[in-house]
Short mmCIF file of C-alpha atoms in Angstrom, two decimals:
data_model
loop_
_atom_site.label_atom_id
_atom_site.label_comp_id
_atom_site.label_asym_id
_atom_site.label_seq_id
_atom_site.Cartn_x
_atom_site.Cartn_y
_atom_site.Cartn_z
CA GLY A 1 58.66 38.65 3.16
CA GLN A 2 55.54 37.23 1.67
CA SER A 3 51.93 38.30 2.11
CA LEU A 4 48.77 37.27 0.34
CA GLU A 5 45.42 39.00 0.26
CA GLN A 6 42.01 37.49 -0.33
CA PRO A 7 38.47 38.78 0.12
CA SER A 8 37.17 37.67 3.49
CA GLU A 9 33.74 36.58 2.26
CA VAL A 10 31.98 35.81 -1.01
CA THR A 11 28.34 34.85 -1.47
CA ALA A 12 26.77 33.28 -4.55
CA VAL A 13 23.75 31.19 -5.49
CA GLU A 14 23.63 27.57 -6.50
CA GLY A 15 24.49 27.03 -10.15
CA ALA A 16 26.34 30.32 -10.47
CA ILE A 17 30.03 30.99 -11.15
CA VAL A 18 32.24 32.65 -8.55
CA GLN A 19 35.81 33.93 -8.70
CA ILE A 20 38.00 34.17 -5.59
CA ASN A 21 40.97 36.45 -6.04
CA CYS A 22 44.39 36.24 -4.46
CA THR A 23 46.90 39.05 -4.70
CA TYR A 24 50.36 38.71 -3.30
CA GLN A 25 53.53 40.51 -2.48
CA THR A 26 56.50 38.18 -2.55
CA SER A 27 60.03 38.26 -3.83
CA GLY A 28 59.55 35.02 -5.68
CA PHE A 29 57.79 31.71 -5.36
CA TYR A 30 57.50 28.36 -7.08
CA GLY A 31 53.77 28.36 -7.61
CA LEU A 32 50.32 29.24 -6.34
CA SER A 33 48.15 26.58 -4.72
CA TRP A 34 44.52 26.54 -3.65
CA TYR A 35 42.97 24.64 -0.77
CA GLN A 36 39.41 24.12 0.39
CA GLN A 37 38.46 23.75 4.03
CA HIS A 38 34.99 22.92 5.30
CA ASP A 39 34.03 23.93 8.83
CA GLY A 40 35.56 21.47 11.24
CA GLY A 41 37.53 19.79 8.49
CA ALA A 42 41.08 19.77 7.21
CA PRO A 43 42.27 21.75 4.19
CA THR A 44 42.20 19.74 0.98
CA PHE A 45 44.30 20.44 -2.09
CA LEU A 46 42.37 21.80 -5.08
CA SER A 47 44.72 23.19 -7.67
CA TYR A 48 48.25 24.38 -8.45
CA ASN A 49 49.68 26.86 -10.93
CA GLY A 50 53.41 26.57 -11.46
CA LEU A 51 53.27 28.60 -14.65
CA ASP A 52 51.17 31.57 -15.71
CA GLY A 53 47.85 30.72 -17.22
CA LEU A 54 44.78 28.68 -16.52
CA GLU A 55 44.60 25.21 -14.99
CA GLU A 56 41.28 23.37 -15.13
CA THR A 57 40.18 20.56 -12.86
CA GLY A 58 36.54 19.71 -13.33
CA ARG A 59 34.32 22.51 -12.04
CA PHE A 60 37.33 24.29 -10.57
CA SER A 61 39.86 26.37 -12.51
CA SER A 62 42.78 28.39 -11.25
CA PHE A 63 44.71 31.18 -12.89
CA LEU A 64 48.06 32.81 -12.24
CA SER A 65 49.66 35.96 -13.61
CA ARG A 66 53.07 36.60 -12.10
CA SER A 67 53.42 39.92 -13.91
CA ASP A 68 50.26 41.14 -12.20
CA SER A 69 51.00 39.43 -8.84
CA TYR A 70 47.55 37.96 -9.05
CA GLY A 71 45.76 34.70 -9.15
CA TYR A 72 42.23 33.44 -8.82
CA LEU A 73 40.16 30.35 -8.25
CA LEU A 74 37.07 29.97 -10.41
CA LEU A 75 34.25 27.73 -9.26
CA GLN A 76 31.57 26.87 -11.81
CA GLU A 77 28.12 25.31 -11.41
CA LEU A 78 28.20 26.06 -7.71
CA GLN A 79 26.76 23.47 -5.38
CA MET A 80 25.74 23.78 -1.75
CA LYS A 81 28.66 21.55 -0.78
CA ASP A 82 31.05 24.19 -2.14
CA SER A 83 30.27 26.36 0.91
CA ALA A 84 33.65 26.40 2.63
CA SER A 85 36.76 28.49 3.14
CA TYR A 86 39.25 28.74 0.31
CA PHE A 87 42.93 29.51 0.81
CA CYS A 88 45.61 30.46 -1.67
CA ALA A 89 49.19 29.57 -0.78
CA VAL A 90 52.70 30.08 -2.14
CA THR A 91 56.04 28.41 -1.51
CA PRO A 92 58.71 31.11 -1.30
CA ARG A 93 61.55 30.56 -3.75
CA ASN A 94 64.23 31.33 -1.19
CA ASN A 95 63.40 28.22 0.80
CA TYR A 96 64.34 24.65 0.20
CA GLY A 97 61.62 22.15 0.72
CA GLN A 98 58.07 22.89 1.74
CA ASN A 99 57.29 26.16 3.43
CA PHE A 100 53.85 27.28 2.40
CA VAL A 101 52.60 30.77 3.15
CA PHE A 102 48.81 30.81 3.23
CA GLY A 103 46.44 33.64 2.54
CA PRO A 104 43.85 34.60 5.16
CA GLY A 105 41.13 32.61 3.42
CA THR A 106 37.84 33.46 1.72
CA ARG A 107 34.63 32.14 3.16
CA LEU A 108 32.27 31.15 0.35
CA SER A 109 28.58 30.85 1.10
CA VAL A 110 26.42 29.20 -1.54
CA LEU A 111 22.75 30.05 -1.25
CA PRO A 112 19.88 27.92 -2.62
CA LYS B 1 46.02 4.57 0.73
CA ALA B 2 45.30 5.70 4.25
CA GLY B 3 45.32 9.45 4.78
CA VAL B 4 47.31 11.52 7.22
CA THR B 5 46.43 10.66 10.79
CA GLN B 6 46.92 12.78 13.87
CA THR B 7 46.60 11.93 17.53
CA PRO B 8 45.09 12.96 19.77
CA ARG B 9 42.18 14.75 18.11
CA TYR B 10 41.36 16.87 21.14
CA LEU B 11 43.46 17.94 24.07
CA ILE B 12 42.92 20.19 27.06
CA LYS B 13 45.97 21.39 28.94
CA THR B 14 46.78 23.92 31.62
CA ARG B 15 49.10 26.89 31.25
CA GLY B 16 52.69 25.93 31.91
CA GLN B 17 52.27 22.30 30.90
CA GLN B 18 53.79 20.75 27.83
CA VAL B 19 52.16 18.74 25.08
CA THR B 20 53.23 16.31 22.37
CA LEU B 21 51.21 15.84 19.20
CA SER B 22 51.71 12.99 16.76
CA CYS B 23 51.33 12.73 13.00
CA SER B 24 51.56 9.75 10.65
CA PRO B 25 51.94 10.79 7.01
CA ILE B 26 50.58 9.06 3.95
CA SER B 27 52.65 5.99 3.15
CA GLY B 28 55.56 6.96 0.92
CA HIS B 29 55.47 10.65 1.83
CA ARG B 30 58.68 11.77 3.45
CA SER B 31 57.94 15.47 3.90
CA VAL B 32 55.86 16.40 6.92
CA SER B 33 54.83 19.96 7.75
CA TRP B 34 53.09 21.37 10.79
CA TYR B 35 50.74 24.35 10.90
CA GLN B 36 48.92 26.27 13.56
CA GLN B 37 45.44 27.49 12.66
CA THR B 38 43.60 30.12 14.68
CA PRO B 39 40.67 32.38 13.76
CA GLY B 40 42.80 35.49 14.16
CA GLN B 41 46.05 34.42 12.49
CA GLY B 42 44.86 31.88 9.97
CA LEU B 43 47.14 29.05 8.86
CA GLN B 44 50.70 29.61 9.99
CA PHE B 45 53.65 27.41 9.10
CA LEU B 46 55.52 25.93 12.06
CA PHE B 47 58.15 23.66 10.52
CA GLU B 48 58.83 21.01 7.92
CA TYR B 49 60.73 17.76 8.23
CA PHE B 50 62.19 15.55 5.57
CA SER B 51 64.19 12.40 6.20
CA GLU B 52 64.40 13.15 9.92
CA THR B 53 65.84 16.63 9.29
CA GLN B 54 64.15 19.96 9.83
CA ARG B 55 64.34 21.76 6.49
CA ASN B 56 62.28 24.84 7.22
CA LYS B 57 61.06 26.66 10.28
CA GLY B 58 58.43 29.35 10.69
CA ASN B 59 58.43 32.31 13.03
CA PHE B 60 57.47 30.61 16.24
CA PRO B 61 59.27 30.72 19.59
CA GLY B 62 61.61 27.96 20.66
CA ARG B 63 58.87 26.48 22.84
CA PHE B 64 57.63 24.87 19.64
CA SER B 65 59.77 21.98 18.49
CA GLY B 66 59.41 18.87 16.45
CA ARG B 67 61.08 15.78 15.20
CA GLN B 68 60.68 13.10 12.58
CA PHE B 69 61.39 9.42 12.89
CA SER B 70 62.89 7.04 10.37
CA ASN B 71 59.40 5.84 9.36
CA SER B 72 58.48 9.49 8.56
CA ARG B 73 56.13 9.78 11.51
CA SER B 74 56.48 13.13 13.17
CA GLU B 75 55.84 14.68 16.55
CA MET B 76 55.64 18.27 17.64
CA ASN B 77 56.09 19.47 21.17
CA VAL B 78 55.00 22.67 22.81
CA SER B 79 56.52 23.42 26.19
CA THR B 80 55.39 25.92 28.81
CA LEU B 81 51.96 26.28 27.25
CA GLU B 82 50.36 29.70 27.05
CA LEU B 83 46.72 30.60 26.57
CA GLY B 84 47.55 31.86 23.09
CA ASP B 85 48.68 28.40 22.05
CA SER B 86 45.06 27.29 21.90
CA ALA B 87 44.58 26.38 18.26
CA LEU B 88 44.04 23.66 15.72
CA TYR B 89 47.39 22.04 14.92
CA LEU B 90 47.49 20.55 11.47
CA CYS B 91 49.99 18.17 10.02
CA ALA B 92 50.44 17.76 6.27
CA SER B 93 52.51 15.39 4.19
CA SER B 94 53.69 15.83 0.62
CA PRO B 95 54.91 13.54 -2.14
CA SER B 96 58.60 13.69 -2.92
CA GLU B 97 60.08 16.31 -5.24
CA THR B 98 60.87 13.59 -7.77
CA SER B 99 57.15 12.85 -8.12
CA GLY B 100 56.62 16.32 -9.58
CA ARG B 101 53.77 16.86 -7.11
CA ALA B 102 55.67 18.15 -4.09
CA TYR B 103 53.40 21.19 -4.11
CA GLU B 104 50.42 19.05 -3.03
CA GLN B 105 49.94 18.95 0.70
CA TYR B 106 47.65 16.38 2.27
CA PHE B 107 46.38 17.48 5.64
CA GLY B 108 45.39 15.41 8.62
CA PRO B 109 42.23 16.16 10.64
CA GLY B 110 44.21 18.18 13.16
CA THR B 111 44.55 18.24 16.92
CA ARG B 112 42.38 20.78 18.69
CA LEU B 113 44.43 22.05 21.64
CA THR B 114 42.76 24.10 24.34
CA VAL B 115 44.94 25.73 26.98
CA THR B 116 43.18 26.84 30.15
#
């Protein structure tokens, strides 16, 4: 089976940098995705790592290391609007099509 | 492009009843997935449809079913509702595999189902 672990909560101040980790146990997957969800809102796609290494999208970067079964989302120049829950997700390799397994989510609180 | 739409947004049902939720994907997206989100269990995959065929199914009882129409719109049905079915039900659509972005899921606002 597949399972992902994330810290339940992270707190940081405006302007700072924060890293949200995701560790996983899975027999194989296509890639690691990250989603952001504000309270009362729908998850929105942030980033995807199909290969090991760093992917950068504006203030957000995501990293994957398959050998370490580990990935992270890095948020720079934090803003108040970044306060939200962040989920990592994988698509198991033994499935055809879309079958995302989501982590439990990390609630990020950005303080002024 | 219009986003993923879901109807209704809120629903209150009684135990034992059944419910049908609807989802219209982004135009051109043929893959539609359904998720159940609860505070205790997080986001859990229900099933995925592509070209009117169910390609994947999560670990939910047979009371949960779905279908997809030729225009890619999808419905999910929950029969014999239980209190534990109270949740936010999210629908997501994805671009085709040929686009190279099949890993991107675009979520609708969800249907908040309350079972009393």
